[in-house]
Coordinates of C-alpha atoms and ligand atoms in Angstrom, one line a residue:
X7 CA -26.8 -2.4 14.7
X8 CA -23.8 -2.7 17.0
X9 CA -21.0 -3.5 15.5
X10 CA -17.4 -4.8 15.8
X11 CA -14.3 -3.7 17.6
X12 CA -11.0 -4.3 17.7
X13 CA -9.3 -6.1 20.3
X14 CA -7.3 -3.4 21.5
X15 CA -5.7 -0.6 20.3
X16 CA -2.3 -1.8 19.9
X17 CA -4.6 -4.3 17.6
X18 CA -5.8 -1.5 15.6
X19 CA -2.3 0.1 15.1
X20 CA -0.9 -3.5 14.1
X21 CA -3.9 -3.8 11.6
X22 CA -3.6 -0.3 9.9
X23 CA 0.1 -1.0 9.6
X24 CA -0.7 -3.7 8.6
X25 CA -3.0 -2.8 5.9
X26 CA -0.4 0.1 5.5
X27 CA 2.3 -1.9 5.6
X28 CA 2.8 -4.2 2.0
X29 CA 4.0 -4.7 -1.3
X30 CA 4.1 -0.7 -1.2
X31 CA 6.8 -0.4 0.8
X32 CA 8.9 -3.2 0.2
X33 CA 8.5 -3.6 -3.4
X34 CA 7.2 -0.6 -4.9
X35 CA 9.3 1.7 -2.7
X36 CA 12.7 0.8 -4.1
X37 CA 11.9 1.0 -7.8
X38 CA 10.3 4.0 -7.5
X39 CA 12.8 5.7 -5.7
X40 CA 15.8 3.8 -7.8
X41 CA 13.7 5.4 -10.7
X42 CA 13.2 8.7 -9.7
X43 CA 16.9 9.6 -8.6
X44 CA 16.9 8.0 -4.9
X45 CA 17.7 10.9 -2.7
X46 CA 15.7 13.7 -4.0
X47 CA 12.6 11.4 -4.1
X48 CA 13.1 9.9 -0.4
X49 CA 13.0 13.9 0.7
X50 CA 9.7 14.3 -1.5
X51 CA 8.1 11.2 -0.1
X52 CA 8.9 12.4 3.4
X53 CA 7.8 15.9 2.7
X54 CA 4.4 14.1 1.2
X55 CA 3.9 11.5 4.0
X56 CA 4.6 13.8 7.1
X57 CA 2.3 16.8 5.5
X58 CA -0.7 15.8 3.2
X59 CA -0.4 12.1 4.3
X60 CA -0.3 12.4 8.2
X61 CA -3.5 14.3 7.9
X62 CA -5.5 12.5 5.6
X63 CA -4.5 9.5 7.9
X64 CA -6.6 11.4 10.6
X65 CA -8.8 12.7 8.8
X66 CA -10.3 9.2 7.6
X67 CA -9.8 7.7 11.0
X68 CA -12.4 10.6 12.1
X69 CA -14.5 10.2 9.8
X70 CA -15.0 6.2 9.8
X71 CA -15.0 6.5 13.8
X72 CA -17.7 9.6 13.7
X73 CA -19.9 7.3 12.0
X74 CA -19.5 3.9 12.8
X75 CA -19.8 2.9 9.1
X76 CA -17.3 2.4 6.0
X77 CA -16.6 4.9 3.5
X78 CA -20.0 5.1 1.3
X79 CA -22.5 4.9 4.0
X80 CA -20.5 7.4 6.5
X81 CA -20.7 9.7 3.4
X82 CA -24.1 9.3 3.7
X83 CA -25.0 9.4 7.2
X84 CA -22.4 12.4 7.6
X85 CA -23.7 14.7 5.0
X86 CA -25.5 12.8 2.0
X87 CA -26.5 14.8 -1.1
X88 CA -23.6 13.6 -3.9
X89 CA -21.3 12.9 -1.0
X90 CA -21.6 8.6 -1.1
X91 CA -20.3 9.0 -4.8
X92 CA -16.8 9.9 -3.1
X93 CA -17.3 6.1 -1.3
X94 CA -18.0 4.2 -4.7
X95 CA -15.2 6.2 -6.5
X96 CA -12.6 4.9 -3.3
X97 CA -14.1 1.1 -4.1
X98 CA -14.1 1.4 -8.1
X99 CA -10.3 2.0 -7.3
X100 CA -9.3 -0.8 -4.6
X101 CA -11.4 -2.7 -7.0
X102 CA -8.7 -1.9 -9.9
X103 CA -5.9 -1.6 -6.9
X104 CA -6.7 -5.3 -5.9
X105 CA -6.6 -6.2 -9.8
X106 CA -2.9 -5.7 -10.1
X107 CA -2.0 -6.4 -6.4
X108 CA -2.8 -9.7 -7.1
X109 CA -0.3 -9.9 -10.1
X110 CA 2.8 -9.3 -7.6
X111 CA 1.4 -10.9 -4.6
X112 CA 1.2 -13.9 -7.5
X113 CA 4.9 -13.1 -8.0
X114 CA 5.7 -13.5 -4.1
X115 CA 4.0 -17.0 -3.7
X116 CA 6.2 -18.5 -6.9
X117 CA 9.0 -16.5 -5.3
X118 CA 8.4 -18.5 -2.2
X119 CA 8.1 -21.8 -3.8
X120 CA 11.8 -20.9 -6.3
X121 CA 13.5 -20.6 -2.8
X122 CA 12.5 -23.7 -1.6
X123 CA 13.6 -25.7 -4.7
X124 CA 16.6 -23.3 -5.2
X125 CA 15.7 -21.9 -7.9
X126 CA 15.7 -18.5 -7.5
X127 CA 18.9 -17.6 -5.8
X128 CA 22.3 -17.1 -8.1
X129 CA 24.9 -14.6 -8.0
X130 CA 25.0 -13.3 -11.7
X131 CA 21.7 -10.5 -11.7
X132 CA 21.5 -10.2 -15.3
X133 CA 20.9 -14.6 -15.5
X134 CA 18.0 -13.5 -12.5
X135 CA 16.7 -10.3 -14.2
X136 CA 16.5 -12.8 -17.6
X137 CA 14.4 -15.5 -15.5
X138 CA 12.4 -13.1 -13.6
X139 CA 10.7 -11.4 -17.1
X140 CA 11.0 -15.5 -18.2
X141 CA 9.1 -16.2 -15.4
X142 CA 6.5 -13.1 -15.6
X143 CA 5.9 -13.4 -19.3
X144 CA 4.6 -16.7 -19.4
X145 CA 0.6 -16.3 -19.1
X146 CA -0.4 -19.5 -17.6
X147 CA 1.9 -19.4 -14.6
X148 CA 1.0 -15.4 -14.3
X149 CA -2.7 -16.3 -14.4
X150 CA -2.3 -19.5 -11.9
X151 CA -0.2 -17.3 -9.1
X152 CA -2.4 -14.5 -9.6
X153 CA -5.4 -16.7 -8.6
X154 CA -3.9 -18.3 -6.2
X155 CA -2.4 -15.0 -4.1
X156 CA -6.5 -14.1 -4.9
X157 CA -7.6 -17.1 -3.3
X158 CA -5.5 -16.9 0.2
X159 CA -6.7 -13.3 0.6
X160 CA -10.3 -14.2 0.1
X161 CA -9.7 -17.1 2.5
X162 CA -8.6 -15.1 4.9
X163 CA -11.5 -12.6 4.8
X164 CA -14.0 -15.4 5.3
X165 CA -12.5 -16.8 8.1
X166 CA -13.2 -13.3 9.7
X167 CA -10.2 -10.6 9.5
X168 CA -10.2 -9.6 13.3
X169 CA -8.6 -12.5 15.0
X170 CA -6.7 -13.8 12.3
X171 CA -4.8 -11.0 11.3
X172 CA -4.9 -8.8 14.3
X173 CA -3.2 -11.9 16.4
X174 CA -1.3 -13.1 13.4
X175 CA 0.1 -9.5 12.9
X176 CA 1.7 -8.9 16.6
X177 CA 3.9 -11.8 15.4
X178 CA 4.7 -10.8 11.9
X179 CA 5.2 -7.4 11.9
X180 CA 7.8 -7.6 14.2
X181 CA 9.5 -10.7 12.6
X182 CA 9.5 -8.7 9.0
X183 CA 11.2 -5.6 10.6
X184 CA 13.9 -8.1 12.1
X185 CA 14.7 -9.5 9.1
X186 CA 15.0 -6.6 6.6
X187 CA 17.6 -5.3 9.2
X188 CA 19.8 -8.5 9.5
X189 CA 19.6 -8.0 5.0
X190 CA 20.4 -4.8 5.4
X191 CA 23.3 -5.8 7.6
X192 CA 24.3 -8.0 4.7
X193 CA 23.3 -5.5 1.9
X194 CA 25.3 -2.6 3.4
X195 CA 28.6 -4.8 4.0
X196 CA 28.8 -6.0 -0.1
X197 CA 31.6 -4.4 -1.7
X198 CA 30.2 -1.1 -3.4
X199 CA 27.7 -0.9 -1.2
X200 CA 27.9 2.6 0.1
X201 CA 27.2 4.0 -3.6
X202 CA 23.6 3.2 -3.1
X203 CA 23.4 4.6 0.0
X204 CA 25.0 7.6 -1.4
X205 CA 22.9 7.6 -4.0
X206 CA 19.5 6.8 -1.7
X207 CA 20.5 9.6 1.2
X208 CA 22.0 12.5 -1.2
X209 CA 19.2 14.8 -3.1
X210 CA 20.0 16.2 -6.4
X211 CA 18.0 18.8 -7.1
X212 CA 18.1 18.2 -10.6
X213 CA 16.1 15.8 -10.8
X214 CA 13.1 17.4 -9.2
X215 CA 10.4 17.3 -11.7
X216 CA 6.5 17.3 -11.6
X217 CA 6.9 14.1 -12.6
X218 CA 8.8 12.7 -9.5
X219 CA 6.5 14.9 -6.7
X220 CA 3.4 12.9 -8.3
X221 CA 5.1 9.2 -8.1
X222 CA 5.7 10.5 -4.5
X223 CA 2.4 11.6 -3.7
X224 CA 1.0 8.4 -5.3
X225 CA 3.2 6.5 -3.5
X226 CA 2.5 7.9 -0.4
X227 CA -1.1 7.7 -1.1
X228 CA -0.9 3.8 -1.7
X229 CA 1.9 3.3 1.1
X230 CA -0.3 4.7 3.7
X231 CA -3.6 3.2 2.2
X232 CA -5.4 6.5 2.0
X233 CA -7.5 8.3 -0.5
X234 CA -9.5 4.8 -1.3
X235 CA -12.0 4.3 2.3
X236 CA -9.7 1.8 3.5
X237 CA -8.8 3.8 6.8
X238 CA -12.7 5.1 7.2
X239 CA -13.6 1.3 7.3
X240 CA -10.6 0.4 10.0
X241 CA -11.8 3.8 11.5
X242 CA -15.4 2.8 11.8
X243 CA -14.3 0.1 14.3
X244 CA -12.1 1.9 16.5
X245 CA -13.6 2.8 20.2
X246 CA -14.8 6.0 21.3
X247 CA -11.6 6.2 23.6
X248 CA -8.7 5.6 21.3
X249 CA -6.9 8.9 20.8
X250 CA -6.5 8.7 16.8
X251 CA -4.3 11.1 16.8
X252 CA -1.9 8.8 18.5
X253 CA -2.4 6.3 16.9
X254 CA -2.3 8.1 13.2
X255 CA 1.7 9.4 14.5
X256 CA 2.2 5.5 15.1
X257 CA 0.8 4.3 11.9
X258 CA 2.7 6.9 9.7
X259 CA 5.7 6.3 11.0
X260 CA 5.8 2.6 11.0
X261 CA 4.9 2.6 7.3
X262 CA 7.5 5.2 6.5
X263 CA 10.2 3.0 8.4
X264 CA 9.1 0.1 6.4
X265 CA 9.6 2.0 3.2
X266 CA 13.3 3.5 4.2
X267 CA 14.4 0.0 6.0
X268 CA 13.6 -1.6 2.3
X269 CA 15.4 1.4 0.4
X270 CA 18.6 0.5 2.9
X271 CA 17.9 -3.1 1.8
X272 CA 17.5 -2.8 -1.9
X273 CA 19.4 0.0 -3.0
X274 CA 23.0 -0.5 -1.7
X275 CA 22.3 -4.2 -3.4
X276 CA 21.4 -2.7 -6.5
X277 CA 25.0 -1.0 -6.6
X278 CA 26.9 -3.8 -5.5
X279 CA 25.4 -5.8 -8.2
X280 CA 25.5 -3.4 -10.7
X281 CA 21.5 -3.3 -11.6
X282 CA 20.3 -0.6 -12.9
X283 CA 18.5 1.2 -10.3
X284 CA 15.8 2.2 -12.8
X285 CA 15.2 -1.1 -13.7
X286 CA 11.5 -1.4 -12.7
X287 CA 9.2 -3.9 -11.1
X288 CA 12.1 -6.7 -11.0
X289 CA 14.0 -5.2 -8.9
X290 CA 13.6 -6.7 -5.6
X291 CA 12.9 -9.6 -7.1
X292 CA 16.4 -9.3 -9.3
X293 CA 18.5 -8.1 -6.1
X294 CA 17.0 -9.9 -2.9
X295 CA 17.7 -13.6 -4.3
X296 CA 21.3 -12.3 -5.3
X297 CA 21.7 -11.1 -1.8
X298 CA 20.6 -14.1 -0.1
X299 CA 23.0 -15.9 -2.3
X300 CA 25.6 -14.1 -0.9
X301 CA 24.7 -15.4 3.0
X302 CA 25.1 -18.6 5.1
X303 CA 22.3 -20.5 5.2
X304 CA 20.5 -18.2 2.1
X305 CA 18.4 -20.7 0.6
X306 CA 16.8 -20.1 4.4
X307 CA 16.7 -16.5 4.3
X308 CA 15.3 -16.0 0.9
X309 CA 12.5 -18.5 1.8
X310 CA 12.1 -16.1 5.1
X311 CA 11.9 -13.3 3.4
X312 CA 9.6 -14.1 0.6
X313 CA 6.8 -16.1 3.5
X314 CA 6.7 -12.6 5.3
X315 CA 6.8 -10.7 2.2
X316 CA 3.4 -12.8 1.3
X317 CA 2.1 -11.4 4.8
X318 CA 2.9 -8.5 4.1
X319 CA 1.5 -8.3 0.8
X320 CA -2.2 -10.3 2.7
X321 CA -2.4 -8.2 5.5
X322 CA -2.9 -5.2 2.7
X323 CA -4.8 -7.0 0.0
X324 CA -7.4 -8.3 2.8
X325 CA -7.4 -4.6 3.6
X326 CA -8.2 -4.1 -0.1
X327 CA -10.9 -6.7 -0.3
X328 CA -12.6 -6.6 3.4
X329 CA -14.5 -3.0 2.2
X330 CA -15.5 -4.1 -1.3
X331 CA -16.9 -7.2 -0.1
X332 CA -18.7 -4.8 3.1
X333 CA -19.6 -2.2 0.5
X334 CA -21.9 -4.9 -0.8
X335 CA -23.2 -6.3 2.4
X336 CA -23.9 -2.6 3.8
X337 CA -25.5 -0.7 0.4
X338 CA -27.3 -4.3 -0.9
X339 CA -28.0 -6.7 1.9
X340 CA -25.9 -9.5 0.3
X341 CA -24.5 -12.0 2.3
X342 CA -21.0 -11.9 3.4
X343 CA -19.7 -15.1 1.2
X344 CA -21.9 -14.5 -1.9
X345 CA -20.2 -10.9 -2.0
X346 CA -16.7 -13.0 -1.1
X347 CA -17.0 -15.1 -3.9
X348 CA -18.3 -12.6 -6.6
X349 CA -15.9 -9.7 -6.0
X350 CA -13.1 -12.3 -5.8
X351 CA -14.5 -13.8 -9.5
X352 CA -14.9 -9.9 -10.8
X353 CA -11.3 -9.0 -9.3
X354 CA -9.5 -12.1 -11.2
X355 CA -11.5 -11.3 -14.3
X356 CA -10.0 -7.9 -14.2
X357 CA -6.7 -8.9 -13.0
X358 CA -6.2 -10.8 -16.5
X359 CA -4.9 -8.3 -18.7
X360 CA -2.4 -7.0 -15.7
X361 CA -0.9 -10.7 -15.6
X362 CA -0.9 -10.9 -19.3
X363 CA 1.0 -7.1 -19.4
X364 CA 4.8 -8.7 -19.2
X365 CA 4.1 -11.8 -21.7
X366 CA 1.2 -11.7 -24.6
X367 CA -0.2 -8.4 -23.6
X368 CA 3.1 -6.4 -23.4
X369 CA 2.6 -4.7 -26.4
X370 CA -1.2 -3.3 -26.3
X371 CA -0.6 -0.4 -24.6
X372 CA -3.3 2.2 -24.2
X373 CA -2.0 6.0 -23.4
X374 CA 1.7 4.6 -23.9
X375 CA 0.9 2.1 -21.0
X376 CA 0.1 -1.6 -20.2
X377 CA -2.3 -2.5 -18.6
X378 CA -0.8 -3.1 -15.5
X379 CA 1.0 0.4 -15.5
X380 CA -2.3 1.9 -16.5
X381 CA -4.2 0.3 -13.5
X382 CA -1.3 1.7 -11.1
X383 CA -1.2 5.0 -12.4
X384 CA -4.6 5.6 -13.0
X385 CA -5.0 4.3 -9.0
X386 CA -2.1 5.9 -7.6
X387 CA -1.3 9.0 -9.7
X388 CA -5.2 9.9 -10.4
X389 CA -7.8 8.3 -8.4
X390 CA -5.8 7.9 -4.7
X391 CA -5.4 11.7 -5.0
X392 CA -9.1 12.6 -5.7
X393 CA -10.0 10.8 -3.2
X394 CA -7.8 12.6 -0.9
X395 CA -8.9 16.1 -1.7
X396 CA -12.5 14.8 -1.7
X397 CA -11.6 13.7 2.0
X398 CA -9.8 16.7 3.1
X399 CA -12.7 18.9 1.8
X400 CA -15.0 16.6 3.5
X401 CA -13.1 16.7 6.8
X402 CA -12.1 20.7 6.6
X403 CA -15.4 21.9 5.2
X404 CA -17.9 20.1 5.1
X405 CA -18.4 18.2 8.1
X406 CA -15.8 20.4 10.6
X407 CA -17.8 20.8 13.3
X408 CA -18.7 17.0 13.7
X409 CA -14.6 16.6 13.1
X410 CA -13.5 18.8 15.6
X411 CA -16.0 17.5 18.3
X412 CA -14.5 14.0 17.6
X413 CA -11.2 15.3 18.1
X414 CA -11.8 17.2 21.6
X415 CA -13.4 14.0 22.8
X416 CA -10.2 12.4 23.1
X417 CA -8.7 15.2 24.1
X418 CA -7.5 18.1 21.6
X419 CA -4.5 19.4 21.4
X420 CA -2.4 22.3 20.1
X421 CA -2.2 20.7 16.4
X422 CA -6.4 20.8 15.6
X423 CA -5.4 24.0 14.1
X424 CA -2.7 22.9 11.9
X425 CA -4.3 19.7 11.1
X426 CA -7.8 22.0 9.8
X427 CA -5.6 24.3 7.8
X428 CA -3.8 21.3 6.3
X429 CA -7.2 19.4 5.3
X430 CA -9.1 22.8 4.4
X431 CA -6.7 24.6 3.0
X432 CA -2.7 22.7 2.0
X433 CA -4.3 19.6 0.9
X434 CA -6.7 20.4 -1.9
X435 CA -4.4 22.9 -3.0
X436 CA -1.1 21.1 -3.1
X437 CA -2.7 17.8 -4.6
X438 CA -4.8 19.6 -7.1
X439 CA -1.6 21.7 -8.0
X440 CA 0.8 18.9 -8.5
X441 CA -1.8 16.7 -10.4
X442 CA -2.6 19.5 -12.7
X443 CA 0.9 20.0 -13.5
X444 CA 1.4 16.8 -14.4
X445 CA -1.7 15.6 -16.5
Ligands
LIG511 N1 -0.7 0.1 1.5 C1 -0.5 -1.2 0.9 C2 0.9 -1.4 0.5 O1 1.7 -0.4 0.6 O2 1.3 -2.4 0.0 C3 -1.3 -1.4 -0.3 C4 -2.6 -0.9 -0.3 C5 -3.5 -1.3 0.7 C6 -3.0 -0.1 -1.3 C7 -4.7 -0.8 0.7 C8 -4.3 0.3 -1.3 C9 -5.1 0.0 -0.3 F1 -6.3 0.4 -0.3

């Protein structure tokens, strides 16, 4: 069966950024780090992304390229035996990934449409903070965006991801990076500013938990889209020639950048304004609007900024839904819409009690959580992280000769050996040690 390609290579590093590239970094990023101290965190995250991360990255790539299929059939063609259970694990969680993705990528479109009427931009954070849980509590509105962010991503998918977002994302990427820097121009001139920054660029140690090195881990699990098949499907599609090493450096680093450039966005805001820092989810959607009410022309910036937010948020939840829906093509034979359709239908149907967690659901918690915290940490703190030792057993062990071929076809280099002892030996320890810890 031959199969697609991309476009170029620059077209696959745009669309794993891309996919890479989302809500994670530009809203989860700040809260998490505002929660968990700032400083000591970003270190943690770095320490996470440019270890573990950088070499699951590869280590997918290879393994979607070596066999020209996504995640549960190149388990199976690779090695077999129990191995395809690794690929329905990695779509059972961007199945519950996609659930509450759909929530905030909900948030993003009403976010788009308050900026247009006004709405959403005001100088006092504690009257924005009031109408942004207002705004998420109310169940109709939650369920309405939710569908809607649903239906756009599904949209996209079956008009066929390649051209769309590969030419749509040489245009947007770069837009988004321009603009968070002209915000953090105006974010880091506000009076009080420089606290944040103090507080995002200064580690204090004390605040080092088990806890913290998990959220980081997690995060840069989710940031980077690994642990969940997502890069073995983009792999799968990559040509023989492209040296994925290169492109893996590219793709880390562009992800990581998006995640700092948001901290240097949010952060210093959050100080100025006087938010708490741990205040949660709302933050960027709390500090942004007050931002842009503080510019010329911010009615125009905040609509900006929310529109490529939205791409940011598609060009990872098509990621999300593109293997799901080829999981069911490649293991059942289904047709590409009816699998579409149906895993769009189960994916709202699951994404209910996640919209409903700020308003009628907030209080049925199960393991101290609502849903929508459980479906995050159960992704990003449990299942992202299995999946990555599972892959960096696969890569270092199991299949290492087939690995290693793959590599010295594009070339080699002096860091094979590093990258085997990190995927054999750094990964399944450090994950397994750090989510042991914690549970
Ligand atoms: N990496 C994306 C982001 O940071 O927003 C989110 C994401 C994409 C998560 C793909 C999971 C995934 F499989």
């Amino acid at each position: 069966m031959s199969r697609a390609n991309w476009g170029s290579r620059l077209g696959f590093i745009l669309a794993a950024s891309g996919s890479a590239v989302g809500l994670g970094a530009i809203w989860k990023f700040p809260y998490v780090a505002g929660k968990n101290g700032g400083g000591v965190f970003l270190l943690a995250y770095l320490a996470c992304v440019f270890t573990v991360g950088i070499a699951l990255l590869l280590a997918e790539m290879v393994i979607g390229r070596a066999a020209n299929r996504s995640a549960t059939t190149a388990f199976r063609d690779l090695k077999g035996g129990l191995w395809p259970w690794a690929g329905r694990l990695s779509v059972l969680c961007i199945f519950i990934v996609m659930a509450y993705y759909s929530v905030v990528g909900g948030w993003v479109i009403a976010y788009i449409g308050k900026s247009i009427t006004g709405e959403a931009l005001g100088q006092d954070t504690k009257a924005l903070g009031a109408a942004f849980t207002h705004f998420i509590a109310d169940p109709a509105s939650s369920l309405f965006y939710t569908a809607l962010f649903l239906g756009v991503t599904v949209a996209v998918v079956l008009g066929g991801v390649q051209k769309g977002i590969e030419r749509m994302s040489k245009v947007l990427m770069p837009a988004l990076f321009l603009l968070m820097l002209v915000l953090i121009a105006r974010s880091l001139t506000l009076p009080g500013a420089l606290e944040g920054v103090r507080y995002f660029l200064t580690p204090d140690f004390s605040k080092l938990t088990s806890a913290m090195v998990v959220d980081a881990l997690g995060l840069a699990f989710f940031s980077l889209s690994l642990g969940m098949g997502i890069i073995i499907s983009y792999g799968s599609y990559v040509e023989k020639e492209t040296n994925l090493a290169g492109a893996t450096l590219w793709i880390s680093i562009l992800a990581t950048l998006a995640s700092v450039l948001a901290g240097f966005m949010v952060l210093p805001a959050v100080f100025a304004f006087g938010v708490d820092p741990a205040a949660g989810p709302g933050l960027t959607f709390i500090t942004m609007p007050a931002i842009f009410a503080q510019m010329p022309f911010g009615q125009a910036w905040a609509i900006a900024f929310f529109l490529l937010l939205l791409f940011a948020a598609l060009t990872s939840s098509v990621s999300i839904v593109e293997p799901i829906v080829s999981y069911f093509i490649d293991e059942f034979g289904w047709k590409r819409q009816s699998a579409a359709y149906i895993t769009t239908v189960a994916v709202f149907i699951a994404s209910i009690p996640a919209a409903l967690s700020f308003g009628p659901m907030a209080k049925s918690k199960l393991f101290g959580r609502t849903a929508f915290d459980l479906m995050d940490y159960a992704t990003s703190n449990i299942m992202m992280p299995a999946g990555g030792i599972l892959v960096a057993v696969f890569a270092g062990w199991i299949i290492w000769p087939r690995i290693h071929s793959e590599l010295l076809s594009n070339g080699g280099g002096h860091w094979i050996p590093a990258f085997r002892g990190i995927c054999a030996i750094v990964a399944p320890i450090m994950i397994g040690v750090i989510w042991v810890h914690n549970l």
